[in-house]
Amino acid sequence: MENSTQESHLRSENTVTYESPYPLYAMAISSTASRANQYQRIALGSFIEDYNNRIDIVSFDPETLSIKLHQNLSVEHPYPPTKLMFSPSSLHKSNDLLASSGDYLRLWEVRDSASVEPVLVLNNSKTSEFCAPLTSFDWNDIEPKRIGTCSIDTTCTIWDIEKGVVETQLIAHDKEVHDIAWGEARVFASVSADGSVRIFDLRDKEHSTIIYESPRPDTPLLRLAWNKQDLRYMATILMDSNKVVILDIRSPTVPVAELERHMASVNAIAWAPQSCRHICSAGDDSQALIWELPTVAGPNGIDPMSMCSATSEINQLRWSAALPDWIAIAFSNKMQLLKV
């Protein structure tokens, strides 16, 4: 571990920090560079405990290592966005689309450096007075007309965004659903406050497969990341736990690895976009740890291959295929890009 600390110290110059006027939580990196230049767009969602929140879109220039805010690419958002995602490159749109979740699923069009315009507000509530807040969503890479959302009302909803209609809605769990991730065109997984990871296939909506359950009954699972480079593997985190649980869907119920080097609760996880064996985790210990998963875990567990320290608890983490050499973390009112 001495090498890891030394390495992070040597690399401290390879960080770029953006300071926001408000606390940050949701974060997304565009899947394509801006057409007007080669800057990479990053969307940042405020976390203000109030109705009035914001989404700001900044641009990152990997050449000059600078981050610039565009005042006209800033929009008001009702409540803090629970997640932000730019459209997959497979959507083939001339302008970026940005999706946000909160009270509803919202789609926005980013028109170069000119403006951000609302496109769709998708609400599946049967009554206009009440909507169950959305905890998260995932955009389907293979069939990008599909977005899956999850909610505190125990459901997952699959939207057809081209038609603006619900394709299907499933009661997915016994309690609130905290996260959702696509694996294939018609296969997704979700995690819940009921402590389970479940896989669903849209071709057989009556059944789901339980891949994992919390060792302590009813310990909520908070996040789910499906390894896009090797769909046999997924990762999840438990509430108030310093562990990252690595699962192999071929051998359900028993984790293939548990990463336990965080000193406090883990808040976010992201698989490397171009490697099937690397994953990053970040948490309340202000650490972002990068792990290389061995073929066989040793008796003493797995140590991270590198670590980076923030100045406060890290709430969010993104590792994007569009910027594979950079990991984005959010803590307090800062977004920081770490060169890996």
Coordinates of C-alpha atoms in Angstrom, one line a residue:
M1 CA 0.0 0.0 0.0
E2 CA 3.0 2.3 0.4
N3 CA 3.4 2.4 -3.4
S4 CA -0.3 3.3 -3.8
T5 CA 0.1 6.4 -1.5
Q6 CA 3.3 7.4 -3.2
E7 CA 1.7 7.0 -6.6
S8 CA -1.3 9.2 -5.7
H9 CA 1.1 11.8 -4.3
L10 CA 3.1 11.9 -7.5
R11 CA -0.1 12.1 -9.6
S12 CA -1.6 14.9 -7.6
E13 CA -0.7 17.4 -10.4
N14 CA -2.9 15.3 -12.8
T15 CA -6.1 16.7 -11.3
V16 CA -8.4 19.4 -12.6
T17 CA -10.9 20.9 -10.2
Y18 CA -14.1 22.8 -10.9
E19 CA -15.7 24.7 -8.1
S20 CA -19.5 25.2 -8.2
P21 CA -21.6 27.8 -6.3
Y22 CA -23.6 25.0 -4.7
P23 CA -23.1 21.4 -3.5
L24 CA -22.9 18.8 -6.3
Y25 CA -24.3 15.3 -6.6
A26 CA -25.4 14.1 -10.1
M27 CA -22.8 14.1 -12.8
A28 CA -22.6 12.9 -16.5
I29 CA -19.9 13.0 -19.2
S30 CA -21.0 13.3 -22.8
S31 CA -20.4 10.3 -25.0
T32 CA -19.1 12.5 -27.8
A33 CA -16.9 15.6 -28.0
S34 CA -18.7 18.9 -28.9
R35 CA -18.9 19.4 -32.6
A36 CA -17.7 23.1 -32.4
N37 CA -14.5 22.0 -30.7
Q38 CA -12.9 18.9 -29.1
Y39 CA -14.0 19.8 -25.6
Q40 CA -15.8 17.2 -23.5
R41 CA -19.1 18.2 -22.0
I42 CA -19.8 17.4 -18.3
A43 CA -23.2 18.0 -16.8
L44 CA -23.4 18.8 -13.1
G45 CA -26.5 18.7 -10.9
S46 CA -26.9 20.7 -7.8
F47 CA -27.9 19.2 -4.4
I48 CA -29.8 21.9 -2.7
E49 CA -32.5 20.7 -0.2
D50 CA -35.1 22.8 -1.9
Y51 CA -37.4 22.7 -5.0
N52 CA -35.1 25.0 -7.0
N53 CA -32.0 23.3 -8.2
R54 CA -29.8 23.6 -11.3
I55 CA -28.0 21.6 -14.0
D56 CA -24.8 23.3 -15.3
I57 CA -22.9 22.1 -18.3
V58 CA -19.2 22.7 -18.3
S59 CA -16.6 21.9 -21.0
F60 CA -13.3 20.2 -20.3
D61 CA -10.3 20.6 -22.6
P62 CA -7.9 17.7 -22.1
E63 CA -5.2 19.6 -23.9
T64 CA -5.1 22.7 -21.7
L65 CA -6.6 20.9 -18.7
S66 CA -9.1 23.7 -18.3
I67 CA -12.8 23.6 -17.3
K68 CA -15.1 26.3 -18.5
L69 CA -18.7 27.1 -17.5
H70 CA -21.1 28.2 -20.2
Q71 CA -23.8 30.5 -18.6
N72 CA -26.3 29.7 -21.4
L73 CA -25.9 26.0 -20.8
S74 CA -27.4 26.2 -17.3
V75 CA -31.0 25.4 -16.5
E76 CA -33.3 25.2 -13.5
H77 CA -34.3 21.7 -12.4
P78 CA -37.1 20.9 -9.9
Y79 CA -35.5 19.2 -6.9
P80 CA -31.9 17.8 -7.0
P81 CA -31.5 15.5 -10.0
T82 CA -30.8 12.0 -8.7
K83 CA -29.0 11.0 -11.8
L84 CA -27.8 12.6 -15.1
M85 CA -26.9 10.8 -18.3
F86 CA -26.0 12.0 -21.8
S87 CA -27.4 10.0 -24.7
P88 CA -25.3 7.1 -25.9
S89 CA -23.3 7.6 -29.0
S90 CA -25.5 4.9 -30.7
L91 CA -28.4 7.4 -30.7
H92 CA -26.8 9.3 -33.7
K93 CA -28.4 12.6 -32.9
S94 CA -26.9 15.9 -34.2
N95 CA -27.1 17.4 -30.8
D96 CA -26.5 15.9 -27.4
L97 CA -29.5 14.7 -25.4
L98 CA -29.3 14.8 -21.6
A99 CA -31.6 12.9 -19.3
S100 CA -32.3 13.7 -15.7
S101 CA -34.3 12.0 -13.0
G102 CA -36.0 13.4 -9.9
D103 CA -39.7 14.0 -9.7
Y104 CA -40.0 12.8 -13.3
L105 CA -37.8 11.6 -16.1
R106 CA -36.8 14.7 -18.2
L107 CA -35.0 14.9 -21.6
W108 CA -33.1 18.0 -22.6
E109 CA -31.4 19.0 -25.9
V110 CA -28.0 20.6 -25.7
R111 CA -27.5 22.9 -28.7
D112 CA -23.8 23.3 -28.9
S113 CA -22.9 26.3 -26.8
A114 CA -26.2 28.1 -27.4
S115 CA -28.8 26.7 -25.1
V116 CA -30.3 23.7 -23.2
E117 CA -34.0 23.1 -24.2
P118 CA -36.5 20.8 -22.5
V119 CA -37.7 18.1 -24.9
L120 CA -39.8 15.7 -22.8
V121 CA -41.2 15.3 -19.3
L122 CA -42.2 11.7 -18.8
N123 CA -44.5 10.9 -15.8
N124 CA -46.0 7.5 -15.2
S125 CA -48.2 8.5 -12.3
K126 CA -51.8 7.6 -12.7
T127 CA -52.8 10.7 -10.6
S128 CA -51.5 14.1 -11.5
E129 CA -51.3 15.2 -7.8
F130 CA -48.7 12.6 -6.8
C131 CA -45.6 11.2 -8.3
A132 CA -43.2 8.7 -6.7
P133 CA -39.7 10.1 -6.9
L134 CA -37.2 8.4 -9.3
T135 CA -34.1 7.2 -7.5
S136 CA -32.1 6.4 -10.7
F137 CA -32.3 5.4 -14.4
D138 CA -30.1 3.9 -17.1
W139 CA -30.0 4.6 -20.8
N140 CA -29.9 1.5 -23.0
D141 CA -26.7 1.5 -25.2
I142 CA -27.9 -1.1 -27.6
E143 CA -31.4 0.2 -28.1
P144 CA -31.0 3.8 -27.2
K145 CA -34.8 4.6 -27.6
R146 CA -35.1 2.8 -24.2
I147 CA -34.6 4.3 -20.8
G148 CA -35.3 2.3 -17.6
T149 CA -36.2 4.2 -14.5
C150 CA -36.6 3.0 -10.9
S151 CA -38.6 4.5 -8.1
I152 CA -39.4 4.4 -4.4
D153 CA -42.8 2.9 -5.3
T154 CA -41.0 -0.5 -5.8
T155 CA -41.4 -0.3 -9.7
C156 CA -39.1 -0.2 -12.7
T157 CA -40.5 1.5 -15.7
I158 CA -39.1 1.0 -19.3
W159 CA -39.8 4.1 -21.5
D160 CA -39.8 4.3 -25.3
I161 CA -38.4 7.9 -25.6
E162 CA -39.1 8.1 -29.3
K163 CA -42.8 7.6 -28.8
G164 CA -42.8 9.2 -25.3
V165 CA -44.7 6.2 -23.9
V166 CA -44.3 3.5 -21.3
E167 CA -43.2 0.2 -22.9
T168 CA -43.6 -1.8 -19.7
Q169 CA -43.8 -1.3 -15.9
L170 CA -42.8 -4.0 -13.4
I171 CA -43.2 -4.3 -9.7
A172 CA -39.5 -5.2 -9.3
H173 CA -39.0 -5.5 -5.6
D174 CA -40.6 -5.6 -2.2
K175 CA -39.3 -2.1 -1.2
E176 CA -37.9 1.0 -2.8
V177 CA -35.7 0.4 -5.9
H178 CA -32.5 2.3 -5.6
D179 CA -30.7 1.7 -8.9
I180 CA -31.1 0.0 -12.3
A181 CA -28.6 -1.0 -15.0
W182 CA -29.0 -2.5 -18.5
G183 CA -26.9 -5.5 -19.5
E184 CA -28.3 -6.4 -22.9
A185 CA -31.0 -4.8 -25.2
R186 CA -33.8 -6.4 -23.3
V187 CA -32.1 -7.4 -20.0
F188 CA -31.7 -5.2 -17.0
A189 CA -30.9 -5.6 -13.3
S190 CA -32.0 -3.6 -10.2
V191 CA -31.1 -3.2 -6.5
S192 CA -33.4 -2.3 -3.7
A193 CA -34.0 -1.6 0.0
D194 CA -35.1 -5.2 0.2
G195 CA -31.5 -6.2 -0.1
S196 CA -31.6 -8.0 -3.4
V197 CA -30.1 -7.8 -6.8
R198 CA -32.6 -9.0 -9.4
I199 CA -32.2 -9.6 -13.2
F200 CA -35.2 -9.1 -15.5
D201 CA -35.7 -10.1 -19.1
L202 CA -38.4 -8.1 -21.0
R203 CA -39.2 -11.2 -23.0
D204 CA -40.4 -12.9 -19.8
K205 CA -41.8 -10.3 -17.5
E206 CA -43.4 -12.7 -15.1
H207 CA -40.1 -13.9 -13.7
S208 CA -36.9 -12.4 -12.3
T209 CA -33.7 -14.0 -11.1
I210 CA -32.3 -13.1 -7.7
I211 CA -28.5 -12.9 -8.1
Y212 CA -27.6 -11.7 -4.6
E213 CA -29.2 -10.9 -1.2
S214 CA -27.7 -8.9 1.6
P215 CA -26.1 -11.1 4.3
R216 CA -27.9 -9.1 6.9
P217 CA -31.7 -9.2 6.2
D218 CA -33.2 -6.1 4.8
T219 CA -29.9 -4.2 4.5
P220 CA -30.5 -2.0 1.5
L221 CA -28.4 -2.2 -1.6
L222 CA -27.8 1.3 -2.9
R223 CA -26.0 1.1 -6.3
L224 CA -25.5 -1.3 -9.1
A225 CA -22.8 -1.3 -11.9
W226 CA -22.9 -3.9 -14.7
N227 CA -19.5 -4.5 -16.3
K228 CA -20.0 -3.6 -19.9
Q229 CA -16.7 -5.2 -20.9
D230 CA -17.7 -8.6 -19.4
L231 CA -21.4 -9.0 -18.7
R232 CA -20.8 -11.9 -16.3
Y233 CA -19.8 -9.4 -13.7
M234 CA -21.6 -6.7 -11.7
A235 CA -20.9 -4.8 -8.6
T236 CA -23.1 -3.5 -5.8
I237 CA -22.8 -1.6 -2.5
L238 CA -24.7 -1.9 0.8
M239 CA -26.0 0.9 2.9
D240 CA -23.5 2.1 5.6
S241 CA -20.9 -0.4 4.4
N242 CA -17.2 -0.1 3.5
K243 CA -17.5 -3.0 1.1
V244 CA -17.9 -3.3 -2.7
V245 CA -19.5 -6.6 -3.6
I246 CA -18.4 -8.2 -6.9
L247 CA -20.9 -10.7 -8.3
D248 CA -20.7 -13.3 -11.1
I249 CA -24.1 -13.9 -12.5
R250 CA -23.1 -17.5 -13.3
S251 CA -22.8 -18.3 -9.6
P252 CA -25.5 -16.4 -7.8
T253 CA -25.7 -15.7 -4.1
V254 CA -22.0 -15.9 -3.3
P255 CA -19.8 -12.9 -4.2
V256 CA -16.7 -13.6 -6.2
A257 CA -14.9 -10.8 -4.4
E258 CA -15.5 -8.3 -1.6
L259 CA -13.3 -5.1 -1.7
E260 CA -12.9 -3.9 1.8
R261 CA -10.2 -1.3 2.0
H262 CA -12.4 1.8 2.4
M263 CA -12.4 3.2 5.9
A264 CA -16.0 4.4 5.7
S265 CA -19.2 3.9 3.7
V266 CA -18.8 3.5 -0.1
N267 CA -21.1 5.8 -2.1
A268 CA -20.3 5.2 -5.7
I269 CA -18.8 2.6 -8.1
A270 CA -17.8 2.5 -11.7
W271 CA -16.3 -0.1 -13.9
A272 CA -13.4 0.9 -16.2
P273 CA -14.8 1.6 -19.7
Q274 CA -12.0 -0.2 -21.6
S275 CA -11.0 -3.0 -19.2
C276 CA -13.0 -5.8 -17.8
R277 CA -10.9 -6.2 -14.7
H278 CA -10.7 -2.7 -13.3
I279 CA -13.2 -0.9 -11.1
C280 CA -13.2 2.4 -9.1
S281 CA -15.0 3.0 -5.8
A282 CA -15.4 6.2 -3.7
G283 CA -16.8 7.0 -0.3
D284 CA -17.2 8.8 2.9
D285 CA -13.5 8.3 3.7
S286 CA -12.7 10.9 1.0
Q287 CA -10.9 8.2 -1.1
A288 CA -11.3 7.1 -4.7
L289 CA -9.7 3.6 -5.0
I290 CA -8.9 1.8 -8.3
W291 CA -8.9 -1.9 -8.1
E292 CA -7.6 -4.6 -10.4
L293 CA -9.6 -7.8 -9.8
P294 CA -7.3 -10.9 -9.7
T295 CA -8.3 -14.2 -11.3
V296 CA -8.3 -15.7 -7.8
A297 CA -8.6 -13.6 -4.7
G298 CA -5.9 -14.3 -2.0
P299 CA -6.7 -15.1 1.6
N300 CA -5.9 -11.6 2.8
G301 CA -8.3 -9.9 0.4
I302 CA -7.6 -7.5 -2.4
D303 CA -5.6 -4.2 -2.1
P304 CA -6.4 -1.3 -4.4
M305 CA -3.8 -0.6 -7.1
S306 CA -4.0 3.2 -6.7
M307 CA -5.8 5.8 -4.6
C308 CA -6.7 9.4 -4.7
S309 CA -7.7 11.6 -1.8
A310 CA -10.4 14.4 -1.9
T311 CA -10.9 17.0 0.8
S312 CA -14.3 15.7 1.9
E313 CA -16.7 12.8 1.4
I314 CA -17.0 11.7 -2.2
N315 CA -20.6 11.5 -3.2
Q316 CA -20.4 10.6 -6.9
L317 CA -18.1 9.0 -9.4
R318 CA -18.0 8.7 -13.2
W319 CA -15.6 6.8 -15.5
S320 CA -16.6 7.4 -19.1
A321 CA -15.7 5.7 -22.4
A322 CA -15.4 9.2 -23.9
L323 CA -12.7 10.1 -21.4
P324 CA -11.2 6.8 -20.4
D325 CA -8.0 8.3 -18.9
W326 CA -10.0 10.5 -16.5
I327 CA -12.2 9.7 -13.5
A328 CA -14.6 12.3 -12.4
I329 CA -15.5 12.6 -8.7
A330 CA -17.9 15.0 -6.9
F331 CA -17.4 16.1 -3.3
S332 CA -18.9 19.1 -1.5
N333 CA -19.2 21.8 -4.1
K334 CA -16.4 20.5 -6.3
M335 CA -16.1 18.3 -9.3
Q336 CA -12.6 16.9 -9.8
L337 CA -11.1 15.0 -12.8
L338 CA -8.4 12.5 -11.9
K339 CA -5.9 11.3 -14.5
V340 CA -5.5 7.5 -14.3

